[in-house]
Short mmCIF file of C-alpha atoms in Angstrom, two decimals:
data_model
loop_
_atom_site.label_atom_id
_atom_site.label_comp_id
_atom_site.label_asym_id
_atom_site.label_seq_id
_atom_site.Cartn_x
_atom_site.Cartn_y
_atom_site.Cartn_z
CA UNK F 227 0.00 0.00 0.00
CA UNK F 228 1.38 3.42 -0.91
CA UNK F 229 1.86 6.11 1.67
CA UNK F 230 -0.88 8.15 0.02
CA UNK F 231 -3.29 5.21 0.05
CA UNK F 232 -2.42 4.43 3.63
CA UNK F 233 -3.06 8.02 4.61
CA UNK F 234 -6.41 8.07 2.79
CA UNK F 235 -7.46 4.76 4.31
CA UNK F 236 -6.44 5.94 7.76
CA UNK F 237 -8.38 9.18 7.32
CA UNK F 238 -11.44 7.27 6.14
CA UNK F 239 -11.32 4.98 9.13
CA UNK F 240 -10.89 7.96 11.44
CA UNK F 241 -13.86 9.81 9.99
CA UNK F 242 -16.02 6.69 10.01
CA UNK F 243 -15.08 6.03 13.62
CA UNK F 244 -16.01 9.59 14.47
CA UNK F 245 -19.42 9.19 12.89
CA UNK F 246 -19.96 5.91 14.71
CA UNK F 247 -18.95 7.46 18.01
CA UNK F 248 -21.33 10.35 17.45
CA UNK F 249 -24.15 7.96 16.57
CA UNK F 250 -23.49 5.90 19.68
CA UNK F 251 -23.34 9.03 21.79
CA UNK F 252 -26.68 10.13 20.35
CA UNK F 253 -28.27 6.92 21.64
CA UNK F 254 -27.27 7.79 25.20
CA UNK F 255 -29.35 10.23 27.15
CA UNK F 256 -27.03 11.94 29.59
CA UNK F 257 -29.64 14.50 30.65
CA UNK F 258 -29.72 15.11 34.39
CA UNK F 259 -32.43 13.09 36.12
CA UNK F 260 -34.69 15.30 38.21
CA UNK F 261 -37.54 14.01 40.38
CA UNK F 262 -39.98 16.61 38.99
CA UNK F 263 -40.05 20.00 37.29
CA UNK F 264 -39.80 23.14 39.39
CA UNK F 265 -41.13 25.70 36.95
CA UNK F 266 -39.38 29.07 36.81
CA UNK F 267 -41.75 30.45 34.21
CA UNK F 268 -45.13 32.02 34.70
CA UNK F 269 -48.50 30.64 33.68
CA UNK F 270 -50.53 31.94 30.76
CA UNK F 271 -53.74 33.30 32.22
CA UNK F 272 -56.32 33.32 29.43
CA UNK F 273 -59.26 34.56 31.53
CA UNK F 274 -59.52 37.77 33.54
CA UNK F 275 -61.27 38.10 36.89
CA UNK F 276 -64.62 38.74 35.28
CA UNK F 277 -64.35 35.64 33.09
CA UNK F 278 -63.26 33.39 35.95
CA UNK F 279 -66.06 34.62 38.19
CA UNK F 280 -68.58 33.98 35.42
CA UNK F 281 -67.41 30.36 34.94
CA UNK F 282 -67.53 29.78 38.71
CA UNK F 283 -71.02 31.26 38.94
CA UNK F 284 -72.21 29.07 36.07
CA UNK F 285 -70.71 25.98 37.72
CA UNK F 286 -72.61 26.80 40.91
CA UNK F 287 -75.80 27.22 38.89
CA UNK F 288 -75.29 23.79 37.31
CA UNK F 289 -74.79 22.18 40.72
CA UNK F 290 -77.87 23.85 42.18
CA UNK F 291 -80.31 23.57 39.27
CA UNK F 292 -79.22 20.37 37.52
CA UNK F 293 -77.03 18.62 40.09
CA UNK F 294 -74.94 15.47 39.80
CA UNK F 295 -75.99 11.85 39.50
CA UNK F 296 -74.23 9.39 41.83
CA UNK F 297 -75.19 5.97 40.50
CA UNK F 298 -75.57 2.75 42.56
CA UNK F 299 -73.84 4.16 45.63
CA UNK F 300 -76.30 4.90 48.46
CA UNK F 301 -73.45 5.62 50.88
CA UNK F 302 -72.45 8.68 48.87
CA UNK F 303 -76.03 9.93 48.91
CA UNK F 304 -76.01 9.69 52.71
CA UNK F 305 -72.67 11.49 52.93
CA UNK F 306 -74.00 14.40 50.90
CA UNK F 307 -77.36 14.44 52.68
CA UNK F 308 -75.60 14.66 56.04
CA UNK F 309 -73.51 17.55 54.69
CA UNK F 310 -76.64 19.50 53.78
CA UNK F 311 -77.04 18.80 50.08
CA UNK F 312 -80.44 18.26 48.47
CA UNK F 313 -80.66 14.54 47.62
CA UNK F 314 -83.56 13.34 45.50
CA UNK F 315 -83.19 9.75 44.35
CA UNK F 316 -79.68 9.50 42.91
CA UNK F 317 -79.54 13.21 42.04
CA UNK F 318 -77.62 15.52 44.37
CA UNK F 319 -77.96 19.31 44.21
CA UNK F 320 -75.78 21.77 46.05
CA UNK F 321 -76.33 25.33 47.21
CA UNK F 322 -74.01 27.86 45.52
CA UNK F 323 -70.58 27.87 47.14
CA UNK F 324 -71.19 24.70 49.20
CA UNK F 325 -68.71 22.45 47.40
CA UNK F 326 -66.11 25.20 47.11
CA UNK F 327 -66.31 25.93 50.83
CA UNK F 328 -65.82 22.25 51.70
CA UNK F 329 -62.83 21.90 49.37
CA UNK F 330 -61.08 25.10 50.38
CA UNK F 331 -61.49 24.30 54.08
CA UNK F 332 -59.45 21.10 54.15
CA UNK F 333 -57.96 20.08 50.76
CA UNK F 334 -54.15 20.40 50.79
CA UNK F 335 -52.55 22.84 48.35
CA UNK F 336 -49.50 20.62 47.88
CA UNK F 337 -48.99 16.85 47.98
CA UNK F 338 -45.92 14.63 48.15
CA UNK F 339 -46.32 11.22 46.54
CA UNK F 340 -43.65 8.89 47.82
CA UNK F 341 -41.65 6.54 45.62
CA UNK F 342 -39.86 3.44 46.85
CA UNK F 343 -36.67 5.28 45.96
CA UNK F 344 -37.05 8.44 48.07
CA UNK F 345 -35.01 10.41 45.53
CA UNK F 346 -37.87 9.88 43.06
CA UNK F 347 -40.69 11.09 45.28
CA UNK F 348 -42.69 13.83 43.59
CA UNK F 349 -44.17 17.09 44.81
CA UNK F 350 -47.53 18.18 43.39
CA UNK F 351 -48.79 21.73 43.68
CA UNK F 352 -47.31 25.20 43.51
CA UNK F 353 -44.78 25.56 40.70
CA UNK F 354 -44.10 21.81 40.48
CA UNK F 355 -44.93 19.62 37.49
CA UNK F 356 -44.76 15.84 37.15
CA UNK F 357 -44.68 14.17 33.72
CA UNK F 358 -46.16 10.66 33.49
CA UNK F 359 -46.34 8.27 30.50
CA UNK F 360 -49.40 7.31 28.45
CA UNK F 361 -52.21 5.48 30.18
CA UNK F 362 -54.83 2.88 29.31
CA UNK F 363 -54.54 1.84 25.63
CA UNK F 364 -55.56 -1.74 24.73
CA UNK F 365 -53.23 -1.67 21.71
CA UNK F 366 -49.53 -1.03 21.21
CA UNK F 367 -47.61 -0.13 18.07
CA UNK F 368 -44.03 -0.25 16.87
CA UNK F 369 -42.47 -0.17 13.43
CA UNK F 370 -41.39 -3.82 13.56
CA UNK F 371 -44.59 -5.52 14.68
CA UNK F 372 -47.25 -2.96 13.81
CA UNK F 373 -50.49 -2.41 15.73
CA UNK F 374 -51.49 -5.26 18.03
CA UNK F 375 -53.14 -5.98 21.35
CA UNK F 376 -50.95 -5.24 24.34
CA UNK F 377 -49.58 -8.11 26.42
CA UNK F 378 -47.89 -8.43 29.79
CA UNK F 379 -44.54 -8.56 27.96
CA UNK F 380 -45.36 -5.20 26.37
CA UNK F 381 -46.35 -3.84 29.76
CA UNK F 382 -43.01 -4.93 31.26
CA UNK F 383 -41.05 -3.50 28.33
CA UNK F 384 -42.81 -0.16 28.51
CA UNK F 385 -42.29 0.19 32.27
CA UNK F 386 -38.60 -0.55 31.73
CA UNK F 387 -38.33 1.95 28.86
CA UNK F 388 -40.04 4.63 30.94
CA UNK F 389 -37.66 3.95 33.82
CA UNK F 390 -34.72 4.80 31.54
CA UNK F 391 -36.18 8.12 30.35
CA UNK F 392 -34.83 10.96 32.51
CA UNK F 393 -37.55 13.34 31.32
CA UNK F 394 -40.33 11.28 32.92
CA UNK F 395 -40.93 11.53 36.65
CA UNK F 396 -43.56 8.88 37.30
CA UNK F 397 -44.02 5.23 36.36
CA UNK F 398 -47.70 5.77 35.51
CA UNK F 399 -50.44 3.18 35.62
CA UNK F 400 -51.96 1.13 32.81
CA UNK F 401 -49.23 1.92 30.28
CA UNK F 402 -51.05 -0.61 28.09
CA UNK F 403 -53.75 -3.16 28.81
CA UNK F 404 -52.19 -6.65 29.04
CA UNK F 405 -55.16 -8.33 27.38
CA UNK F 406 -53.54 -11.76 27.61
CA UNK F 407 -54.43 -11.71 31.33
CA UNK F 408 -57.90 -11.97 32.91
CA UNK F 409 -59.51 -8.54 33.18
CA UNK F 410 -60.35 -8.97 36.85
CA UNK F 411 -56.80 -9.96 37.84
CA UNK F 412 -54.43 -8.06 35.57
CA UNK F 413 -54.28 -5.05 37.90
CA UNK F 414 -52.26 -7.21 40.31
CA UNK F 415 -49.63 -7.97 37.68
CA UNK F 416 -49.51 -4.35 36.55
CA UNK F 417 -48.96 -3.05 40.08
CA UNK F 418 -46.29 -5.66 40.67
CA UNK F 419 -44.52 -4.64 37.45
CA UNK F 420 -44.39 -0.99 38.51
CA UNK F 421 -43.02 -1.96 41.91
CA UNK F 422 -40.45 -4.41 40.55
CA UNK F 423 -39.21 -2.74 37.36
CA UNK F 424 -39.36 0.91 38.43
CA UNK F 425 -38.43 2.82 41.56
CA UNK F 426 -40.64 5.78 40.80
CA UNK F 427 -44.09 6.66 42.12
CA UNK F 428 -47.02 4.89 40.43
CA UNK F 429 -50.79 4.76 40.06
CA UNK F 430 -53.18 2.55 41.92
CA UNK F 431 -55.95 0.72 40.08
CA UNK F 432 -58.85 3.11 39.48
CA UNK F 433 -61.91 0.92 38.76
CA UNK F 434 -63.87 -0.41 41.73
CA UNK F 435 -63.23 -0.62 45.47
CA UNK F 436 -61.80 -4.15 45.31
CA UNK F 437 -58.97 -3.23 42.93
CA UNK F 438 -58.33 -0.06 44.89
CA UNK F 439 -58.09 -2.15 48.08
CA UNK F 440 -55.59 -4.47 46.36
CA UNK F 441 -53.51 -1.45 45.39
CA UNK F 442 -53.45 -0.19 48.96
CA UNK F 443 -52.60 -3.65 50.32
CA UNK F 444 -49.66 -3.96 47.93
CA UNK F 445 -48.50 -0.43 48.74
CA UNK F 446 -48.55 -1.36 52.43
CA UNK F 447 -46.36 -4.39 51.73
CA UNK F 448 -43.92 -2.06 49.99
CA UNK F 449 -44.01 0.94 52.34
CA UNK F 450 -45.52 -0.37 55.58
CA UNK F 451 -49.07 -0.04 56.96
CA UNK F 452 -48.56 3.04 59.11
CA UNK F 453 -46.56 4.88 56.47
CA UNK F 454 -49.29 4.44 53.86
CA UNK F 455 -52.03 5.59 56.21
CA UNK F 456 -50.10 8.77 56.98
CA UNK F 457 -48.51 9.49 53.61
CA UNK F 458 -49.51 9.54 49.95
CA UNK F 459 -48.01 6.51 48.20
CA UNK F 460 -50.59 5.97 45.44
CA UNK F 461 -52.13 8.21 42.82
CA UNK F 462 -55.40 7.60 41.04
CA UNK F 463 -57.83 9.31 38.71
CA UNK F 464 -61.58 9.37 39.25
CA UNK F 465 -63.23 10.18 35.93
CA UNK F 466 -66.76 11.47 35.82
CA UNK F 467 -69.04 10.13 33.12
CA UNK F 468 -69.82 13.44 31.51
CA UNK F 469 -72.26 14.99 31.61
CA UNK F 470 -72.71 15.12 35.39
CA UNK F 471 -72.51 11.47 36.44
CA UNK F 472 -70.17 9.60 38.76
CA UNK F 473 -70.70 5.85 38.58
CA UNK F 474 -70.13 3.33 41.35
CA UNK F 475 -66.97 1.87 39.80
CA UNK F 476 -65.29 5.25 40.02
CA UNK F 477 -66.90 6.37 43.26
CA UNK F 478 -66.05 3.05 44.92
CA UNK F 479 -62.36 3.52 44.17
CA UNK F 480 -62.50 7.20 45.12
CA UNK F 481 -63.92 6.36 48.56
CA UNK F 482 -61.33 3.66 49.17
CA UNK F 483 -58.38 5.86 48.31
CA UNK F 484 -59.73 8.86 50.20
CA UNK F 485 -60.25 6.81 53.37
CA UNK F 486 -56.64 5.65 53.20
CA UNK F 487 -55.22 9.12 52.53
CA UNK F 488 -54.16 8.45 48.93
CA UNK F 489 -54.28 11.01 46.12
CA UNK F 490 -57.40 11.26 43.96
CA UNK F 491 -57.45 13.44 40.85
CA UNK F 492 -61.14 14.14 40.21
CA UNK F 493 -61.10 14.47 36.43
CA UNK F 494 -64.11 15.17 34.24
CA UNK F 495 -63.49 13.48 30.87
CA UNK F 496 -65.23 15.56 28.26
CA UNK F 497 -65.30 15.82 24.49
CA UNK F 498 -66.89 19.15 23.73
CA UNK F 499 -69.84 18.83 21.41
CA UNK F 500 -70.69 15.33 22.63
CA UNK F 501 -70.13 15.05 26.39
CA UNK F 502 -70.23 18.78 27.12
CA UNK F 503 -71.46 21.87 25.25
CA UNK F 504 -69.72 22.71 21.97
CA UNK F 505 -68.32 25.93 23.44
CA UNK F 506 -65.26 26.49 25.60
CA UNK F 507 -67.12 28.48 28.26
CA UNK F 508 -69.93 25.93 28.54
CA UNK F 509 -67.51 23.04 28.82
CA UNK F 510 -65.45 24.83 31.48
CA UNK F 511 -68.51 25.43 33.65
CA UNK F 512 -69.49 21.77 33.43
CA UNK F 513 -65.93 20.58 34.12
CA UNK F 514 -65.69 22.79 37.18
CA UNK F 515 -69.09 21.66 38.47
CA UNK F 516 -68.22 17.97 38.16
CA UNK F 517 -64.78 18.48 39.72
CA UNK F 518 -66.19 20.47 42.65
CA UNK F 519 -68.72 17.76 43.50
CA UNK F 520 -66.08 15.02 43.39
CA UNK F 521 -63.53 17.00 45.39
CA UNK F 522 -66.12 17.85 48.01
CA UNK F 523 -66.88 14.14 48.32
CA UNK F 524 -63.20 13.34 48.92
CA UNK F 525 -62.99 15.94 51.69
CA UNK F 526 -66.23 14.84 53.33
CA UNK F 527 -64.93 11.27 53.45
CA UNK F 528 -61.59 12.27 54.94
CA UNK F 529 -60.86 15.94 55.54
CA UNK F 530 -57.33 16.74 54.38
CA UNK F 531 -57.08 13.79 52.01
CA UNK F 532 -54.84 14.61 49.04
CA UNK F 533 -56.89 15.52 45.99
CA UNK F 534 -56.44 17.31 42.68
CA UNK F 535 -58.76 19.08 40.29
CA UNK F 536 -58.46 17.33 36.95
CA UNK F 537 -59.49 18.22 33.45
CA UNK F 538 -59.40 16.04 30.35
CA UNK F 539 -61.25 18.27 27.91
CA UNK F 540 -60.91 18.08 24.16
CA UNK F 541 -63.10 18.43 21.07
CA UNK F 542 -64.75 16.29 18.43
CA UNK F 543 -64.87 16.54 14.67
CA UNK F 544 -68.26 18.05 13.93
CA UNK F 545 -68.17 16.17 10.63
CA UNK F 546 -67.43 12.64 11.88
CA UNK F 547 -67.91 12.79 15.65
CA UNK F 548 -64.38 11.44 16.20
CA UNK F 549 -62.23 12.88 19.02
CA UNK F 550 -59.75 15.54 17.95
CA UNK F 551 -56.64 16.74 19.77
CA UNK F 552 -54.27 19.65 19.49
CA UNK F 553 -57.15 22.02 18.77
CA UNK F 554 -57.10 25.71 19.77
CA UNK F 555 -60.27 25.11 21.77
CA UNK F 556 -58.59 22.34 23.73
CA UNK F 557 -55.71 24.70 24.48
CA UNK F 558 -58.08 27.36 25.80
CA UNK F 559 -59.81 24.78 28.00
CA UNK F 560 -56.64 23.58 29.70
CA UNK F 561 -55.31 27.11 30.25
CA UNK F 562 -58.56 28.22 31.88
CA UNK F 563 -58.90 25.01 33.91
CA UNK F 564 -55.46 25.66 35.37
CA UNK F 565 -56.61 29.09 36.51
CA UNK F 566 -59.76 27.65 38.06
CA UNK F 567 -57.76 25.04 39.99
CA UNK F 568 -55.40 27.69 41.35
CA UNK F 569 -58.36 29.75 42.55
CA UNK F 570 -59.75 26.64 44.23
CA UNK F 571 -56.39 26.10 45.95
CA UNK F 572 -55.74 22.52 44.88
CA UNK F 573 -53.13 20.98 42.54
CA UNK F 574 -54.10 20.67 38.89
CA UNK F 575 -54.10 17.37 36.95
CA UNK F 576 -54.41 17.24 33.17
CA UNK F 577 -53.10 15.52 30.05
CA UNK F 578 -50.30 16.18 27.59
CA UNK F 579 -49.04 14.69 24.35
CA UNK F 580 -52.34 13.46 22.89
CA UNK F 581 -52.93 12.65 19.24
CA UNK F 582 -55.54 11.11 17.00
CA UNK F 583 -52.85 10.01 14.54
CA UNK F 584 -52.44 6.29 13.95
CA UNK F 585 -48.65 6.33 13.60
CA UNK F 586 -45.75 8.49 14.89
CA UNK F 587 -45.94 11.03 12.07
CA UNK F 588 -46.13 14.80 11.66
CA UNK F 589 -49.75 14.92 12.82
CA UNK F 590 -48.87 12.97 15.96
CA UNK F 591 -46.16 15.36 17.02
CA UNK F 592 -47.94 18.54 15.97
CA UNK F 593 -50.89 17.61 18.18
CA UNK F 594 -48.70 16.28 20.98
CA UNK F 595 -46.47 19.34 21.04
CA UNK F 596 -49.37 21.76 21.19
CA UNK F 597 -51.09 19.80 23.94
CA UNK F 598 -48.05 19.40 26.16
CA UNK F 599 -46.98 23.04 25.86
CA UNK F 600 -50.50 24.24 26.69
CA UNK F 601 -50.50 22.06 29.82
CA UNK F 602 -47.13 23.44 30.92
CA UNK F 603 -48.34 27.02 30.38
CA UNK F 604 -51.52 26.13 32.30
CA UNK F 605 -49.35 25.43 35.34
CA UNK F 606 -50.35 21.77 35.47
CA UNK F 607 -48.95 19.91 38.46
CA UNK F 608 -49.48 16.41 37.07
CA UNK F 609 -49.48 15.77 33.32
CA UNK F 610 -50.67 12.31 32.36
CA UNK F 611 -50.14 10.92 28.84
CA UNK F 612 -46.90 12.87 28.37
CA UNK F 613 -45.51 10.12 26.13
CA UNK F 614 -46.67 7.48 23.68
CA UNK F 615 -50.36 8.32 23.10
CA UNK F 616 -51.74 7.53 19.62
CA UNK F 617 -55.12 6.96 17.95
CA UNK F 618 -57.10 8.92 20.52
CA UNK F 619 -55.83 6.76 23.37
CA UNK F 620 -56.36 3.36 21.77
CA UNK F 621 -52.64 2.84 21.12
CA UNK F 622 -49.40 3.26 23.05
CA UNK F 623 -46.60 3.71 20.56
CA UNK F 624 -43.04 2.61 21.25
CA UNK F 625 -41.53 5.05 18.77
CA UNK F 626 -43.86 7.85 19.79
CA UNK F 627 -42.75 7.27 23.37
CA UNK F 628 -39.19 8.15 22.42
CA UNK F 629 -40.16 11.11 20.24
CA UNK F 630 -42.38 12.42 23.03
CA UNK F 631 -39.53 11.90 25.50
CA UNK F 632 -37.56 14.45 23.49
CA UNK F 633 -40.56 16.75 23.68
CA UNK F 634 -40.68 16.31 27.45
CA UNK F 635 -37.00 17.20 27.67
CA UNK F 636 -37.69 20.27 25.58
CA UNK F 637 -40.47 21.57 27.85
CA UNK F 638 -38.39 20.80 30.94
CA UNK F 639 -35.59 23.00 29.58
CA UNK F 640 -38.15 25.67 28.66
CA UNK F 641 -39.66 25.58 32.17
CA UNK F 642 -36.24 26.33 33.65
CA UNK F 643 -36.62 29.90 32.42
CA UNK F 644 -33.63 32.08 31.60
CA UNK F 645 -30.40 31.51 33.52
CA UNK F 646 -29.06 34.84 34.76
CA UNK F 647 -25.97 33.53 36.54
CA UNK F 648 -22.57 35.14 35.90
CA UNK F 649 -21.70 32.27 33.58
CA UNK F 650 -24.95 32.69 31.63
CA UNK F 651 -24.47 36.43 31.23
CA UNK F 652 -21.25 35.57 29.35
CA UNK F 653 -19.72 39.03 29.68
CA UNK F 654 -16.19 37.59 29.70
CA UNK F 655 -16.92 35.80 26.42
CA UNK F 656 -18.12 39.02 24.79
CA UNK F 657 -14.98 40.81 26.01
CA UNK F 658 -12.78 37.99 24.72
CA UNK F 659 -14.29 37.80 21.24
CA UNK F 660 -14.98 41.44 20.54
CA UNK F 661 -16.40 42.75 17.25
CA UNK F 662 -16.32 40.98 13.87
CA UNK F 663 -15.26 37.54 15.14
CA UNK F 664 -17.06 34.41 16.34
CA UNK F 665 -17.61 32.55 19.57
CA UNK F 666 -16.82 29.01 18.37
CA UNK F 667 -13.33 29.00 19.85
CA UNK F 668 -14.03 31.13 22.89
CA UNK F 669 -13.10 29.73 26.30
CA UNK F 670 -16.67 30.24 27.47
CA UNK F 671 -18.03 28.24 24.53
CA UNK F 672 -15.55 25.43 25.12
CA UNK F 673 -16.54 25.29 28.79
CA UNK F 674 -20.27 25.21 28.06
CA UNK F 675 -20.72 23.50 24.69
CA UNK F 676 -21.95 20.19 26.11
CA UNK F 677 -24.73 21.76 28.17
CA UNK F 678 -25.47 25.07 26.43
CA UNK F 679 -28.46 23.87 24.42
CA UNK F 680 -31.00 21.09 24.76
CA UNK F 681 -30.26 18.28 22.27
CA UNK F 682 -33.15 16.03 21.20
CA UNK F 683 -32.12 12.48 20.28
CA UNK F 684 -34.74 11.74 17.64
CA UNK F 685 -34.01 14.87 15.62
CA UNK F 686 -31.26 15.15 12.99
CA UNK F 687 -29.53 18.48 12.47
CA UNK F 688 -26.65 17.16 10.35
CA UNK F 689 -26.00 18.01 6.71
CA UNK F 690 -27.88 16.19 3.98
CA UNK F 691 -24.72 14.24 3.13
CA UNK F 692 -24.21 13.15 6.73
CA UNK F 693 -27.89 12.20 7.10
CA UNK F 694 -27.66 10.18 3.88
CA UNK F 695 -24.49 8.41 5.04
CA UNK F 696 -26.18 7.51 8.33
CA UNK F 697 -28.99 5.67 6.53
CA UNK F 698 -31.49 8.42 5.61
CA UNK F 699 -33.54 7.71 8.73
CA UNK F 700 -36.66 9.65 9.64
CA UNK F 701 -37.53 10.49 13.25
CA UNK F 702 -39.62 7.35 13.77
CA UNK F 703 -36.78 5.12 12.52
CA UNK F 704 -34.34 6.82 14.87
CA UNK F 705 -36.85 6.39 17.71
CA UNK F 706 -37.10 2.69 16.85
CA UNK F 707 -33.39 2.33 17.57
CA UNK F 708 -33.68 4.36 20.75
CA UNK F 709 -36.38 2.28 22.46
CA UNK F 710 -34.44 -0.88 21.68
CA UNK F 711 -31.31 0.70 23.12
CA UNK F 712 -33.30 1.72 26.19
CA UNK F 713 -34.39 -1.87 26.78
CA UNK F 714 -30.87 -3.16 26.21
CA UNK F 715 -29.42 -0.70 28.72
CA UNK F 716 -32.18 -1.05 31.34
CA UNK F 717 -31.01 -1.95 34.84
CA UNK F 718 -33.58 -3.20 37.31
CA UNK F 719 -33.60 -1.17 40.52
CA UNK F 720 -32.97 -3.37 43.57
CA UNK F 721 -35.98 -4.56 45.54
CA UNK F 722 -35.87 -6.18 48.97
CA UNK F 723 -36.32 -9.96 48.35
CA UNK F 724 -38.58 -10.24 51.41
CA UNK F 725 -40.90 -7.56 50.03
CA UNK F 726 -40.91 -9.21 46.62
CA UNK F 727 -41.78 -12.58 48.16
CA UNK F 728 -44.62 -11.07 50.18
CA UNK F 729 -46.01 -9.31 47.11
CA UNK F 730 -45.94 -12.54 45.12
CA UNK F 731 -47.72 -14.39 47.93
CA UNK F 732 -50.41 -11.72 48.09
CA UNK F 733 -50.95 -11.81 44.32
CA UNK F 734 -51.19 -15.62 44.31
CA UNK F 735 -53.71 -15.61 47.14
CA UNK F 736 -55.86 -12.95 45.47
CA UNK F 737 -55.84 -14.69 42.09
CA UNK F 738 -56.83 -17.99 43.66
CA UNK F 739 -59.79 -16.31 45.36
CA UNK F 740 -61.66 -15.49 42.12
CA UNK F 741 -62.34 -17.02 38.72
CA UNK F 742 -60.77 -15.70 35.54
CA UNK F 743 -62.89 -13.11 33.75
CA UNK F 744 -61.82 -11.76 30.38
CA UNK F 745 -64.39 -8.99 30.42
CA UNK F 746 -65.41 -6.32 32.92
#
């Protein structure tokens, strides 16, 4: 080999090695892991005092004139009757201000949910925000296997992937439905998976008092009886059946969690035009009315129990009736709901990166980005569905999870506000460089280049030639590599073998106590 050829070959190998190193580095996420966001930016207040007062007055009118239905739960009717509400059959009506007075008297403004790793405990309320993964889809999707029913293996993989993502703060709940397990027993396996494969805070089962009781029993095995009774270790959502109904499956779980001092996010689930009026103001009044009734119930059951005002409000296509996401109306609803929660004095729960798209494409991320940013600007304290949500909640996407993880990292950096430290002011760099030069070689740039700007992993900012040499991958294809790398690099957090054995024994006993049911 000639000297020239040797030099060329050596240079080629060096450049190729550099590209490979950069690609491998891009697969690693070295972002700092924080337990939750502490926002240093303000909220966007879309309503003035007059508008907020009008919505609150309309909510009170709804509660007095129309009321709420509490179905198949006579105990709740007695609780409200004893508190002074007007109970006729299953319909409960409230005097103006009654629910608000009950909530403001005892509901805590801030909540700590404990994780088995204390460093991952989260603080809800104030300027704090927790990002949690997608929740509830029966289907999963990835580029290799397509759309399919979720299984327990998928559930385990998704919990592990979420554990590796530094931009998530919570393990979540039903990250997908493991439909290969009996419907009446799968909550036990899901709870066990969160406890075993993650060391973050997690949801309890939300449907029915029995599953809620199982969740509390398993939490007590993990944390101890007394600790659970005196601290928030579980998080759950109680969805109303809009308009203006709370069924016994939801109310049964709500009562169980409230009695044991566990967090309940009372969350009206509304699609404007179908489940609420087709106007933003009308929907907000209904959402507030439903939330007030549910929150008052929590406080009447156990004064001081941790509770959040929730809102899952979006729109429908007036042409097809299908749910739509990322709409300007949905943005207005979440911004205003955040204001209403702050006036009520309770933490605010809402949703984030939602999409009606079937695959991780431009529509998916346009809708997801708009939704998540609106929730951040609304001052949300808990944002569910921050990653992975596709097809209106029917699908949890592996690739979308990784693309959304980048989005979460982006909003985290945005929520940090503007650094005004001496280093960030960079006056020494400006003095060093002076006019008509550049900052690429400045000492300040060299000292800060690794952390100066947020770097998403699924995006490609290289030249066309570099992108072509790296395989001409789109964002979804890059995300496909990233979730596989996340699984390959996952390390299971240690769990006390005695606790694990006790959990397994509890699960076995509970499963043996009931027949398999593959429907609910």
